[in-house]
Steps between C-alpha positions, in 0.01 A plus 500: 500500500872454436591151379796319350486208257801275452581325170770272366689640202769372267762760399706485181876455521560876475229578756630241745852638471377853574274387784777298666731801482223715646447260790875492561519879507200522733662249735832688492342840570288360783796324665733800462239736645435261789874474570537880484213557743631234739855639488379859551313402815763278664797724417356853511161455665334654192171397347487504123159528333373450147615845379858442612518148355360636172787748494739211558348319202577801280865485611517124441380542141798730434759247617691318229442156651123558527425639155276200432239657729425744217417216259173414674193705586556735794146451637552150651817628667315788663219265601755274669607795718136571584448137599807521724356811662173313563696210651673735744171671583348163589811410702490818710125454551560149637310328217799324343858396560806685377521490117710222346723508196350363179642176362537407134376144541162625627421647159391856560247757388488841335217751516412725206276805541304661216803692374690175440246292306235543234156338488369475143222278362514273804877450473785603730809672358777548757758776479787423261297212347367528145278191516210435740529234767356160409254474791281197557170671575322271746243780542468838336500835674160677520402700194635853493751435779871571471761377750666764716799287600670197347720267706727244334602204712737207445446215744777256612368242250586732209138590415401854406186666639348842451264671744267775374359739760185691408187662642196279438183708456269196496264408781545125548279470809318167496134458582447460878446145623380365833762238602781579742781258574770450759835356396738294712837445334698184553754266346314169453209701362607831352183668624189378677176689440239561766259317269692178573683486166872427508734610223791257469856628512664424160849503661670630187849474650464125558407448133837639386705391803687212331588710194609788719715279723674351196563846351629635832744210534626561149547869583695422818756300299579789264772757560332820610520771234575264211287473188374154598411633845294776338317244282422284803387807696261589218348149511437535874347845451265370230370226729441752776317721250273211399413440864425868553288529183292191577440617857398849392271368225317274746458784749365732229231249404410438864481865607300599192245231580474612864455864398227419248300272730512699827420855603706489821814293560647468849855380562760515773779757476800267489860588589658272239852641557486389860343165421773395256756527781381153599756285320274195493209679330679775308506321162135391519385848606696667220369251244139565604532869404278643774642850458429500126149366566417792730664752263288386207183504708576857611539660159229291331252595773585863434465458125168319504320665791526218753583521872805333649514488880817410689460389860762497772754221457479419873132410483478129608294389202608135526471464879164675528182293488270631229191389694549631855812717473710298744878521442711194570838543663713305248435369151814364328527509121481121489140512632275544195166420672394565858198502733404802707534411872219743586218427253629177344488629140727317254715727284720469196791726593518695172125530435442617856779758464357632173155537657645688797696727267181584311312569825764734640531662157136610521575638848798696365283642221239621749723607792804620309860379470701375793254245640681211665417234760529562869752241619384534861152357434454130431194574289711691248303823518609771259642832607633809329878540482656807659582656164136491389383649829711811460 
């Protein structure tokens, strides 16, 4: 199974100078190629591909004002053109928007294939570097494994990270267990389990809100582009990075626990991009990290031999009575507990939703994907969607 481990590393002064020049060259080549492809289409109705942009790169290296492109490894520059080709492929397939130009303040990344780095005695030597990178090994690669691709990344907070991609030959499948669990995500409680347990939402953004507001105000008073503005921008970026790191660390601990304790995990397929369009809830939804939670559950279930089931997002898990199946007409978010008008059962909104999610997850596992409620029946009977019937 192909995996990638990310590590923090601390370059020397010479290494940092070379890496920053490499990132700058990668950004320049990517932006020039994107501009050339855009201009070719709008002016001459021509489509340039990777081969043609690679030929342009050869011409650029011969120009007097672009001789610095020859001072860095050529592999990251070629990889930048390949990434641009992938971006256009996704755009034409309708999977992504039109590619954007890369900005310096966002940091940047550079990808090195096997011809541009050396792996020796558990150390990484990049092209044009005589010393190995000082990597903080939070976990070692499996014995006998060598990385196939190395990606260097500089985040907006000025921190350096390296990602090592490799093929893992190990079988990490965990021993089968009996429990299955349904998860209902929320904001007051990050997730509610069908067992009745509620995991509190740490609300990482609120912990750093005062510091972030003070730093943002300081940044707004600086002249954009000045040295003091850049220092203030770096302070803001570091606070944002702390929020992101603390959120991701909490989600890693939570998802690992869920994977180890349960054989099957059922969750709703959420459209987070659409949900954050609500201006009143956008910050809380983004801070909860629902998308990252599902992403981690997906790849960890694949790694460790667990089953992750996603049910239709339109399934009325909160409005459906877990006892008799009756679906109420309206249930505002402010209502956290309710009584079924048909059977009189008292429900906690989140626990009832998690139980319904688990129940329909078992149905999806047996009947196949695409099971969703029939909105025309008050009892909430399940039916197959049209896609699954074809």
